[in-house]
PDB file of C-alpha atoms and ligand atoms in Angstrom:
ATOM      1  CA  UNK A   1       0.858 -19.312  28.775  1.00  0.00           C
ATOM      2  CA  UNK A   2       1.271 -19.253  24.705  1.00  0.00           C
ATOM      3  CA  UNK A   3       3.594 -21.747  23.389  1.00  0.00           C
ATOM      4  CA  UNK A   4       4.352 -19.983  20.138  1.00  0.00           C
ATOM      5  CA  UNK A   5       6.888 -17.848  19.205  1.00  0.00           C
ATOM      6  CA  UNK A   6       6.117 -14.318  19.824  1.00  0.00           C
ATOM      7  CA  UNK A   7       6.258 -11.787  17.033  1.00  0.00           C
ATOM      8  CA  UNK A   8       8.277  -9.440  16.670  1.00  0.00           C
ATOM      9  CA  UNK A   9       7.793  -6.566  13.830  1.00  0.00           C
ATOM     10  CA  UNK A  10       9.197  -4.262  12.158  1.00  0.00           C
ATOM     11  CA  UNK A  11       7.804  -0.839  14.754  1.00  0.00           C
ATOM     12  CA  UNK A  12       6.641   2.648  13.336  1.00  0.00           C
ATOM     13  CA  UNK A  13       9.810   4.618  15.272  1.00  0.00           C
ATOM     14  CA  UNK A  14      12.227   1.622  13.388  1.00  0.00           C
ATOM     15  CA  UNK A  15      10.270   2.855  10.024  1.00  0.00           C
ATOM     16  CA  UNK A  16      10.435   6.662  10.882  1.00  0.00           C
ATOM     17  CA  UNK A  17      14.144   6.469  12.331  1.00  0.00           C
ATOM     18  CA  UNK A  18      15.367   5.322   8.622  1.00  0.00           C
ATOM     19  CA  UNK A  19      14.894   9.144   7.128  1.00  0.00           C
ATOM     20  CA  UNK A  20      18.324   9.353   5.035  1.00  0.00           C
ATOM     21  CA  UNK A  21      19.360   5.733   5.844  1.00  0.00           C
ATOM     22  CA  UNK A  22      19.138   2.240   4.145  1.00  0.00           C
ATOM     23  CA  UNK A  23      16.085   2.552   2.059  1.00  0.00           C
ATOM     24  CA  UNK A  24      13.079   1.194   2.683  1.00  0.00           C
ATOM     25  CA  UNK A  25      11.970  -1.469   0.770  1.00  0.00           C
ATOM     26  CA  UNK A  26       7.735  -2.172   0.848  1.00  0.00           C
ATOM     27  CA  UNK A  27       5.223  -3.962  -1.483  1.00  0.00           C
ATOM     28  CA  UNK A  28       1.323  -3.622  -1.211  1.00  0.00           C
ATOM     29  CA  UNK A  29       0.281  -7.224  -0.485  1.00  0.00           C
ATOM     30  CA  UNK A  30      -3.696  -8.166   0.152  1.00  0.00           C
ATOM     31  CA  UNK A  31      -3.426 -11.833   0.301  1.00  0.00           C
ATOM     32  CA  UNK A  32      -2.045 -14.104   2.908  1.00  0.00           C
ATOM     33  CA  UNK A  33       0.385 -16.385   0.953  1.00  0.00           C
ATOM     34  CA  UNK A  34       1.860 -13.294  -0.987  1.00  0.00           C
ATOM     35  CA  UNK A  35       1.795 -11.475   1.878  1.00  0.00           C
ATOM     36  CA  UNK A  36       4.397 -14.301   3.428  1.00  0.00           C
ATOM     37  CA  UNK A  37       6.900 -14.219   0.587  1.00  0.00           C
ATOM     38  CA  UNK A  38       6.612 -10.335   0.994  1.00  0.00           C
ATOM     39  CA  UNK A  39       7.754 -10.366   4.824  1.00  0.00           C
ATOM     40  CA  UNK A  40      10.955 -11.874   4.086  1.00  0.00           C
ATOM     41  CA  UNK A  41      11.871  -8.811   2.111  1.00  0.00           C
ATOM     42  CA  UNK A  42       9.964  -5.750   2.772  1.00  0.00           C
ATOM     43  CA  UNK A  43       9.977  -3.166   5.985  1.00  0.00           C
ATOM     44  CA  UNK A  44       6.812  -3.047   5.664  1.00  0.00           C
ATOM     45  CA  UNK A  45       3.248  -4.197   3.541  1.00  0.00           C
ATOM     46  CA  UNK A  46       0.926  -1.979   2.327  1.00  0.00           C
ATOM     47  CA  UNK A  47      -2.566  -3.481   2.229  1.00  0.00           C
ATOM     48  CA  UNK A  48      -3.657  -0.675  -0.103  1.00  0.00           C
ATOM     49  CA  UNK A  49      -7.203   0.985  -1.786  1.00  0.00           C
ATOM     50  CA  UNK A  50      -5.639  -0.556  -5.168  1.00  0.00           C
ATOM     51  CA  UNK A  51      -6.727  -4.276  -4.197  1.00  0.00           C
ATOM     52  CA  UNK A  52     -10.424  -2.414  -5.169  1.00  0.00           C
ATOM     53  CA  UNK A  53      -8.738  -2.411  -8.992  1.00  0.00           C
ATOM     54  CA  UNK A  54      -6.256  -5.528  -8.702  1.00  0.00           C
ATOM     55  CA  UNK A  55      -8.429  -8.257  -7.351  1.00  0.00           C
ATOM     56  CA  UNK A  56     -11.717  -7.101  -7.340  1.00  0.00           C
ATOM     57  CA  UNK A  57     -12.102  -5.678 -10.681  1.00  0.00           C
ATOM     58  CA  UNK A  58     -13.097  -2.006  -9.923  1.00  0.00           C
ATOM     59  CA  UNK A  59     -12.549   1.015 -11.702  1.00  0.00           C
ATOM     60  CA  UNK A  60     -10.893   3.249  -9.490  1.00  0.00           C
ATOM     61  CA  UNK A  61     -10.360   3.103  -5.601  1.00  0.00           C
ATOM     62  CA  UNK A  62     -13.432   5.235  -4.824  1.00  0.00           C
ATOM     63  CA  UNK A  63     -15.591   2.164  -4.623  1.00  0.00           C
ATOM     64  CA  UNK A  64     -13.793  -0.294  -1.931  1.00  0.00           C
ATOM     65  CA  UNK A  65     -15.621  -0.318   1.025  1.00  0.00           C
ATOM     66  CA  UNK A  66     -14.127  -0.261   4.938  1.00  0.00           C
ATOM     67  CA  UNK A  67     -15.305  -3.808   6.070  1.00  0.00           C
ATOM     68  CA  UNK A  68     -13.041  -5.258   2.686  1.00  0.00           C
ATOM     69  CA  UNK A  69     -10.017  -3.682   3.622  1.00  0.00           C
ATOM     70  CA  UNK A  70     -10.682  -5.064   7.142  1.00  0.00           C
ATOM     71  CA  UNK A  71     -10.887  -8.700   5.741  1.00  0.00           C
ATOM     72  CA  UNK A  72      -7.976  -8.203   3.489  1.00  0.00           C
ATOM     73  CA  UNK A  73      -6.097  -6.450   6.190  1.00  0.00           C
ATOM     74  CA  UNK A  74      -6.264  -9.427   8.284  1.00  0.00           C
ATOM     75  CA  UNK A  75      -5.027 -12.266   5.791  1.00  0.00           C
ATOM     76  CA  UNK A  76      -1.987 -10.081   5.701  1.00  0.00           C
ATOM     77  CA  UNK A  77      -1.423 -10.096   9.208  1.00  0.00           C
ATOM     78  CA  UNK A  78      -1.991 -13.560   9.671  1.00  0.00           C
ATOM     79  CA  UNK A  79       0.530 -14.241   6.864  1.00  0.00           C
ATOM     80  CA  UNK A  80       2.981 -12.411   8.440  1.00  0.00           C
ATOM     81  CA  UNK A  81       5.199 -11.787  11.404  1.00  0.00           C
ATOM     82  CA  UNK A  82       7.818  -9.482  10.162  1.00  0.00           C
ATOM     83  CA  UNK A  83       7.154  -6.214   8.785  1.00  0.00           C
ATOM     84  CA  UNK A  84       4.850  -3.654   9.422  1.00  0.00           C
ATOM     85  CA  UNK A  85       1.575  -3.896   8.258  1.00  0.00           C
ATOM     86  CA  UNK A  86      -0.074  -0.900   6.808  1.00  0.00           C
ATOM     87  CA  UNK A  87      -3.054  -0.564   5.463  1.00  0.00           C
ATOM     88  CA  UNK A  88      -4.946   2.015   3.663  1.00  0.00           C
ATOM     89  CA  UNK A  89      -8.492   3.857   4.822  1.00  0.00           C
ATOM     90  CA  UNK A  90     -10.624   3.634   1.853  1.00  0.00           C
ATOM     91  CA  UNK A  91     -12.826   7.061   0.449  1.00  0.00           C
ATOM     92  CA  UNK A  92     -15.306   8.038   2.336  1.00  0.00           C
ATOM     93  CA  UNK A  93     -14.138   6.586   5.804  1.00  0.00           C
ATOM     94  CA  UNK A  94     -12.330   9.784   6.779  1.00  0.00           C
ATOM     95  CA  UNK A  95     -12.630  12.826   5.467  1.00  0.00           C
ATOM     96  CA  UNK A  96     -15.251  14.014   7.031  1.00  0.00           C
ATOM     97  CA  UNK A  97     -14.141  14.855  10.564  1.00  0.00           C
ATOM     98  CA  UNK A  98     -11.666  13.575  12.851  1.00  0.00           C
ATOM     99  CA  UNK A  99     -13.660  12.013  14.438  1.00  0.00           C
ATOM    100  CA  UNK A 100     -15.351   9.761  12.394  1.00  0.00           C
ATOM    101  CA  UNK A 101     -11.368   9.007  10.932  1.00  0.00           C
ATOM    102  CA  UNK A 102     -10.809   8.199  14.814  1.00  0.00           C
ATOM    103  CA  UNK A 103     -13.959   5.705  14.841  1.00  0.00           C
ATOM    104  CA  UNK A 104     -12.550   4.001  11.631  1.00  0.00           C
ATOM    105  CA  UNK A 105      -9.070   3.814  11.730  1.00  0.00           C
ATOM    106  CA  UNK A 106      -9.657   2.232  15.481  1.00  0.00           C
ATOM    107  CA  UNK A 107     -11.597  -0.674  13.610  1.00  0.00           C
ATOM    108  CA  UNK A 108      -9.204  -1.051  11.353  1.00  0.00           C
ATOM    109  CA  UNK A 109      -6.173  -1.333  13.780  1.00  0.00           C
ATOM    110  CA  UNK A 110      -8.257  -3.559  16.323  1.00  0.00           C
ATOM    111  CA  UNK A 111     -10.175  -5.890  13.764  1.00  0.00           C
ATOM    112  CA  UNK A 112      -7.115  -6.423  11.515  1.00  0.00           C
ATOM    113  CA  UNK A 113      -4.089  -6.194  14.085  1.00  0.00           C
ATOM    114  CA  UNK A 114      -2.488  -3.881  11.926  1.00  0.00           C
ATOM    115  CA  UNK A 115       0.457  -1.353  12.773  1.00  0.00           C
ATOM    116  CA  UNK A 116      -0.777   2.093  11.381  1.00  0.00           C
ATOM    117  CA  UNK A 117      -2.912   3.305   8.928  1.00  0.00           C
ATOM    118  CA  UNK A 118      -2.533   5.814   5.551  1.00  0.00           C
ATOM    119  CA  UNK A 119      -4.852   8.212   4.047  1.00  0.00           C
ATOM    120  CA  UNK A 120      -4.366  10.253   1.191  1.00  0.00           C
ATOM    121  CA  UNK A 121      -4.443  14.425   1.146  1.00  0.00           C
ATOM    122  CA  UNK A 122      -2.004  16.989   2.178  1.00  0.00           C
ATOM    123  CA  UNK A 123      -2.873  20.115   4.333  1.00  0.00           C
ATOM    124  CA  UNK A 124      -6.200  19.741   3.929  1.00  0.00           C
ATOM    125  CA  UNK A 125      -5.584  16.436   6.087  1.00  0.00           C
ATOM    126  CA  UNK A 126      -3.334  17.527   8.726  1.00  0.00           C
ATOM    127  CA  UNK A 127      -5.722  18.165  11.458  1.00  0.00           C
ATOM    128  CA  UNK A 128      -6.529  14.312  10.926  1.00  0.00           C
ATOM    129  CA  UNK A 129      -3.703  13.546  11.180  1.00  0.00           C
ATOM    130  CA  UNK A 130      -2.686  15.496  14.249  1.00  0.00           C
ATOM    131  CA  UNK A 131      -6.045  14.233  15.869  1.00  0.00           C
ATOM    132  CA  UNK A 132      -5.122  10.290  15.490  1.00  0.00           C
ATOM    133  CA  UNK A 133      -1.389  10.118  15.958  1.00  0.00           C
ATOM    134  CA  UNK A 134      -2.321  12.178  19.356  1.00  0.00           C
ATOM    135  CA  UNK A 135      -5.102   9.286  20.148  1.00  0.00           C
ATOM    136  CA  UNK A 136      -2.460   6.419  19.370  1.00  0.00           C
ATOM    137  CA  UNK A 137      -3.003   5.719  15.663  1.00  0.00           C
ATOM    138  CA  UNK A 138       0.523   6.227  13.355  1.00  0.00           C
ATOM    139  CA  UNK A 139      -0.424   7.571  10.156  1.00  0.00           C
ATOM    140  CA  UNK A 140       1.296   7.152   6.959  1.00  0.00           C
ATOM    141  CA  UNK A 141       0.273   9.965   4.506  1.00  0.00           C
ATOM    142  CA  UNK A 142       0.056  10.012   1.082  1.00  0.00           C
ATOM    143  CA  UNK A 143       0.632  13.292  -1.756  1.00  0.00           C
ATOM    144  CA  UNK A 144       0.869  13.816  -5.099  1.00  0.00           C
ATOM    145  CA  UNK A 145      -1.068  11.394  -7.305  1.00  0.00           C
ATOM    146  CA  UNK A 146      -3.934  10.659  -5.121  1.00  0.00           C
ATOM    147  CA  UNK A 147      -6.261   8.123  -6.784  1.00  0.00           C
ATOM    148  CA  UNK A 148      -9.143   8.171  -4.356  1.00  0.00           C
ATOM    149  CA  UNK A 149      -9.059  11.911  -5.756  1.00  0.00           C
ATOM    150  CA  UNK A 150      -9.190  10.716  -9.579  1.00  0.00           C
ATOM    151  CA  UNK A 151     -12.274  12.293 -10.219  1.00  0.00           C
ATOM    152  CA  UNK A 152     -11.078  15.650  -9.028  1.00  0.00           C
ATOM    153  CA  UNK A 153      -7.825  15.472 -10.727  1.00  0.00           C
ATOM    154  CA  UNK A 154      -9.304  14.183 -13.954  1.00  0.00           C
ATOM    155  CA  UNK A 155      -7.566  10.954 -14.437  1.00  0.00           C
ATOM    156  CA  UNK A 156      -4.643   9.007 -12.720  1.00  0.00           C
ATOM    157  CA  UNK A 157      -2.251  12.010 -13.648  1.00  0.00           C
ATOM    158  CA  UNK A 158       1.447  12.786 -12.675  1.00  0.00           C
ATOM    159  CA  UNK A 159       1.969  15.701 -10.570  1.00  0.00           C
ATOM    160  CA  UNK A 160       3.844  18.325 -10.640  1.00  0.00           C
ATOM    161  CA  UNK A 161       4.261  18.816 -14.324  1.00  0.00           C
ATOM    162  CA  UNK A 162       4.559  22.504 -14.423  1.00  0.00           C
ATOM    163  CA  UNK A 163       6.996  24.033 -11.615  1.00  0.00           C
ATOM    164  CA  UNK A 164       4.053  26.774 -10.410  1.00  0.00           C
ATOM    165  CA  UNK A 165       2.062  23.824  -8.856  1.00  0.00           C
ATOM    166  CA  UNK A 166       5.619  22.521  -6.612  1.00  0.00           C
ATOM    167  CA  UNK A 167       4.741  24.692  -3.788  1.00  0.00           C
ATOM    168  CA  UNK A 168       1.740  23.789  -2.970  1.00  0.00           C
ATOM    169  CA  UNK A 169       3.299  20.156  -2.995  1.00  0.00           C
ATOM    170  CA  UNK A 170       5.549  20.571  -0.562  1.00  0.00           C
ATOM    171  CA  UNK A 171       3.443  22.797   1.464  1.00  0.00           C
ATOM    172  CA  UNK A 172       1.407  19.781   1.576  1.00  0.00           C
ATOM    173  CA  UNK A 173       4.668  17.453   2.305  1.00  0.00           C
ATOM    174  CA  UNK A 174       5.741  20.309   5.292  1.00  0.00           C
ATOM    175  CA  UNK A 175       1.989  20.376   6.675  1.00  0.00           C
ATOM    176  CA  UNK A 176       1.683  16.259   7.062  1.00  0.00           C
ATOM    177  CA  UNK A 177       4.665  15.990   8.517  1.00  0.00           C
ATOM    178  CA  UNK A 178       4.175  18.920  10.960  1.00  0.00           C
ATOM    179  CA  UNK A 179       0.880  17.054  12.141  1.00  0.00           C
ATOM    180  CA  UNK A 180       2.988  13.629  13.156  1.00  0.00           C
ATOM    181  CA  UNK A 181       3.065  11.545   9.985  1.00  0.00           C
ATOM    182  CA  UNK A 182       5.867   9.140  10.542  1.00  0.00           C
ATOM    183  CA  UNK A 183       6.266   8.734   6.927  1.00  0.00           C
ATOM    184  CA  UNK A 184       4.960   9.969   3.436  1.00  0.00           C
ATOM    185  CA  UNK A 185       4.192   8.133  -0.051  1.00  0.00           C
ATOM    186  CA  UNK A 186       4.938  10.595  -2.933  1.00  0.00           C
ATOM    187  CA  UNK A 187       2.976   9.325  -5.749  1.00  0.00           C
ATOM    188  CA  UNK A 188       2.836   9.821  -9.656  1.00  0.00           C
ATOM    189  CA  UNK A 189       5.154  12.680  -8.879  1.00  0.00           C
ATOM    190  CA  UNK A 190       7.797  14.341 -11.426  1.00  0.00           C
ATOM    191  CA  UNK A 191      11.121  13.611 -10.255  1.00  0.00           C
ATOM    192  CA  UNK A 192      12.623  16.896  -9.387  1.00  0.00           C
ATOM    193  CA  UNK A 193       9.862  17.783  -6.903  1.00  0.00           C
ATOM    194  CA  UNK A 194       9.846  13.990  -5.197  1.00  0.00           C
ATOM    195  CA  UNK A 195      13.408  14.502  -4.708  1.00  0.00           C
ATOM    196  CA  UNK A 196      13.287  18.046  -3.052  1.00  0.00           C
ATOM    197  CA  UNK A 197      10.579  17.099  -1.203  1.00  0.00           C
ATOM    198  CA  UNK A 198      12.539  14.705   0.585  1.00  0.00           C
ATOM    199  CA  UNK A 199      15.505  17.043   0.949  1.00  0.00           C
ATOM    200  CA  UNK A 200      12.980  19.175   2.939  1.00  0.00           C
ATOM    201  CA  UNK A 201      11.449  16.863   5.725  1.00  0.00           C
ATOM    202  CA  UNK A 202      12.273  14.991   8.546  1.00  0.00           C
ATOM    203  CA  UNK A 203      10.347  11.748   7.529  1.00  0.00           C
ATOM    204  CA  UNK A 204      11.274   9.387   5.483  1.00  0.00           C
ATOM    205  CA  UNK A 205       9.222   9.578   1.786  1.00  0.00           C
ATOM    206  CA  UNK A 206       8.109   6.553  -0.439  1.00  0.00           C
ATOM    207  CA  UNK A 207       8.245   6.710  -3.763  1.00  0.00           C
ATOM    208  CA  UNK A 208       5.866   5.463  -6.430  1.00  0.00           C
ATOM    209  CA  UNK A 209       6.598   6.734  -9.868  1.00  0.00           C
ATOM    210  CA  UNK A 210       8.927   9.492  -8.168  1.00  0.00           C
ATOM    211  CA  UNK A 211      12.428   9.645  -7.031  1.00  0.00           C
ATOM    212  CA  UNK A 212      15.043   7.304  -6.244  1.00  0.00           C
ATOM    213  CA  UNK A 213      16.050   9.796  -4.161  1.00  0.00           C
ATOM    214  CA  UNK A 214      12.670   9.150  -1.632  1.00  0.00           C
ATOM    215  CA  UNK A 215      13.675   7.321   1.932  1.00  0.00           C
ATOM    216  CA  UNK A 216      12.080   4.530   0.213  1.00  0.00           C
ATOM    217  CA  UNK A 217      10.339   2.949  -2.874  1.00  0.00           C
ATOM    218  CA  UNK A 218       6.958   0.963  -3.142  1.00  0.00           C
ATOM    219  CA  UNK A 219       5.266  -1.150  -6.050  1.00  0.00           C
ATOM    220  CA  UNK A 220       2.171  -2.823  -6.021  1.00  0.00           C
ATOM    221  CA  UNK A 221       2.776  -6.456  -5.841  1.00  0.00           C
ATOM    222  CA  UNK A 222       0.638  -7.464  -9.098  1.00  0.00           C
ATOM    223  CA  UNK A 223       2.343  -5.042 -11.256  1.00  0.00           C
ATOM    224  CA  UNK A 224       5.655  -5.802 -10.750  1.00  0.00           C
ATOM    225  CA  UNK A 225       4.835  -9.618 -10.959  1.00  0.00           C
ATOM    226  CA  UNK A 226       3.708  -9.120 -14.530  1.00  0.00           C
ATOM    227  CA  UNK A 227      -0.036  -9.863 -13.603  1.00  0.00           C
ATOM    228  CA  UNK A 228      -1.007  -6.812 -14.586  1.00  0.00           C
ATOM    229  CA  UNK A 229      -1.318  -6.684 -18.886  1.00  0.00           C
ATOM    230  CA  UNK A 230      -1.710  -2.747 -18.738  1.00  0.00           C
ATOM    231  CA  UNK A 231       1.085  -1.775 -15.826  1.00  0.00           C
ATOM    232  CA  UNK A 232       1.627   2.384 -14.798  1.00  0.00           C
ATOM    233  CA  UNK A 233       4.502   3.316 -17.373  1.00  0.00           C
ATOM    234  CA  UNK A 234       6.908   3.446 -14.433  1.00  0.00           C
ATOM    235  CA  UNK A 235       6.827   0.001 -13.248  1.00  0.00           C
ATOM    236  CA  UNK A 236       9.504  -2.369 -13.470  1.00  0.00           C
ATOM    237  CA  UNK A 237       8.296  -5.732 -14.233  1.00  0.00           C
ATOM    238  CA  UNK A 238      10.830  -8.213 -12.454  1.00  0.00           C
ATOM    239  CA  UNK A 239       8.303 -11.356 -12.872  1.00  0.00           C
ATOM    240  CA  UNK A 240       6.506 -13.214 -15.541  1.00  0.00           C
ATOM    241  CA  UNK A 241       3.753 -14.483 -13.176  1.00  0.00           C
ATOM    242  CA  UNK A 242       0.760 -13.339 -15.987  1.00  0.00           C
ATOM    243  CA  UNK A 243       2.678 -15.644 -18.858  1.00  0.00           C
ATOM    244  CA  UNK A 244       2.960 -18.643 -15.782  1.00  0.00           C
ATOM    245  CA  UNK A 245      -0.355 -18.690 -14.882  1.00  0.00           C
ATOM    246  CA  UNK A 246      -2.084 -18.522 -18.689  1.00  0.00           C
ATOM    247  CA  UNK A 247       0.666 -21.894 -19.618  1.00  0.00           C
ATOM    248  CA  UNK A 248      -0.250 -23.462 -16.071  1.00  0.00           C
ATOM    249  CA  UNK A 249      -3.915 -22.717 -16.723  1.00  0.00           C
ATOM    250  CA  UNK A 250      -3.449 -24.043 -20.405  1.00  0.00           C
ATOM    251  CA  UNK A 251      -1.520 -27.382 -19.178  1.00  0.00           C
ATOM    252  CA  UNK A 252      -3.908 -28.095 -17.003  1.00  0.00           C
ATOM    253  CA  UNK A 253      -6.942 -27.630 -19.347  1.00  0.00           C
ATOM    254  CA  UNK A 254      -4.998 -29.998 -22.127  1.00  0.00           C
ATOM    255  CA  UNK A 255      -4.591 -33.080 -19.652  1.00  0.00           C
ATOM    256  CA  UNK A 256      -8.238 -32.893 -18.515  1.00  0.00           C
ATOM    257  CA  UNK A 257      -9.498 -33.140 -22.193  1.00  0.00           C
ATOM    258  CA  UNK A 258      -7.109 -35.975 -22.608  1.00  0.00           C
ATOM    259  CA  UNK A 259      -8.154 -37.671 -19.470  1.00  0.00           C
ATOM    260  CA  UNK A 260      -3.993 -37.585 -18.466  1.00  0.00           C
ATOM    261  CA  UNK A 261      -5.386 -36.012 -14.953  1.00  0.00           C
ATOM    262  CA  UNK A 262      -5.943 -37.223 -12.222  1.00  0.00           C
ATOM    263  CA  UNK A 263      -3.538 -39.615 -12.751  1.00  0.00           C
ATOM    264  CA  UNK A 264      -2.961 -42.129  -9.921  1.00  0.00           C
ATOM    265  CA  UNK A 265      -0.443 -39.759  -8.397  1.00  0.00           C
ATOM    266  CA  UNK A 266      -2.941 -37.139  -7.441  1.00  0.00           C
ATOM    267  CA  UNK A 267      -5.973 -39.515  -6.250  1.00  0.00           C
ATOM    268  CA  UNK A 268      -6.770 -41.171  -3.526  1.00  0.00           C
ATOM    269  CA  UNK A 269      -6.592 -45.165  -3.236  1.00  0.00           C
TER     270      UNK A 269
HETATM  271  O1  KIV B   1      -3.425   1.596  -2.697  1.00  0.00           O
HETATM  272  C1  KIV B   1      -2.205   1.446  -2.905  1.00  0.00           C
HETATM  273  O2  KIV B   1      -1.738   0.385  -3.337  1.00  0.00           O
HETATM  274  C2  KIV B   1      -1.331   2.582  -2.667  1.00  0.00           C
HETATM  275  C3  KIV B   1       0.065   2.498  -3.171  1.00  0.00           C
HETATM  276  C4  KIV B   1       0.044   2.633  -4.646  1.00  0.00           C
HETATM  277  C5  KIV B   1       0.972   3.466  -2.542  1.00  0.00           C
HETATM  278  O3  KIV B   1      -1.737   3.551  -2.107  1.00  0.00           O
END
């Protein structure tokens, strides 16, 4: 018999039941020790395409493979015990049929340990959708700006700029949520149409450069820290964590070249 503690997380239904309640607060997190100050706060963790861009240096999401958002996926679970872990299927791992997003998001939940995956498209995606919440996979879904379709869309650009393009937006909202979403990011979105998107279905929506109006708001970890030096114009920077590491870096670098460390507090007798 274990001897720990067991864990006990934040559940899908818990996440889906908060449509028009207490917001839902959520961070992308794809590193263990972040991931641990994260779970104190958030409902759940995204373990998101972007960690392609924010710690491995890549251009765009369309590069990051499936076996690095397994390993990533992982060091968030074992960071955590508390929230939901969610994390993103990367281009190319689902598109193609149902089946093949079956065969993949399986791996992902039984490598990683994971709670439910997302994947990024509207109507076009709802069949997917349909096909893994039915086989026992929850599926977060994800409109508007959809980076993994950059080059399509010409650029990381916000949607929903000119009023003639909102129906198809929240035909696309209507059509994931038909299929068994339990929730939906609205991304890059203008405000109007995030907020009457979420007037319109029964799952809770999570904003990113949309509405506080959406069920819920997410942020990816790195940007609001202040890591990033060229954040999205929406985010709010709350931390400073860019300017600590350059003057920790900096410190550290003067005391070597002085021979100040080690000093005999930080080696061994
Ligand atoms: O990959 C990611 O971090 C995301 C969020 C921006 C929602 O999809």
């Amino acid at each position: 018999m274990s001897t720990q503690k067991p864990i006990r997380r934040i559940t899908v239904p818990q996440i889906a039941a908060r449509k028009g309640g207490a917001p839902i607060i959520s961070l992308t997190s794809y590193h263990a020790h972040t991931a641990a100050i994260v779970d104190r706060y958030a409902d759940f963790i995204l373990v998101g395409d972007s960690l392609g861009m924010v710690m491995h240096g890549m251009e765009s999401t369309v590069g990051v493979p499936l076996d690095l958002m397994i390993m990533h996926g992982r060091a968030v679970v074992r960071g955590t015990r508390r929230a939901l872990i969610v994390v993103d299927m990367p281009f190319g791992s689902y598109e193609e049929s149902p089946n093949m997003a079956f065969r993949n998001a399986a791996r992902i939940m039984k490598e990683t340990g994971c709670g439910a995956v997302k994947l990024e498209g509207g109507k076009r995606m709802a069949e997917t959708i349909r096909f893994l919440t039915e086989r026992g996979i929850p599926v977060m879904a994800h409109i508007g700006l959809t980076p993994q379709s950059s080059h399509v869309m010409g650029g990381f650009k916000t949607q929903g700029r000119d009023e003639d393009s909102w129906p198809a937006h929240e035909e696309d909202a209507r059509a994931v949520a038909q299929a068994g979403a339990f929730s939906l990011v609205l991304e890059g979105m203008v405000e109007p149409l995030a907020a009457r998107i979420t007037r319109q279905i029964d799952i809770p929506t999570i904003g990113i450069g949309a509405s506080a109006d959406c069920d819920g708001q997410i942020l990816v970890l790195e940007d609001m820290l202040g890591l990033n030096p060229t954040p999205p114009k929406f985010v709010k920077v709350y931390g400073a964590l860019g300017e600590m590491i350059e003057q920790a870096v900096s410190d550290y670098a003067d005391e070597v070249k002085s021979r100040s460390f080690p000093g005999k507090d930080h080696t061994y007798s």
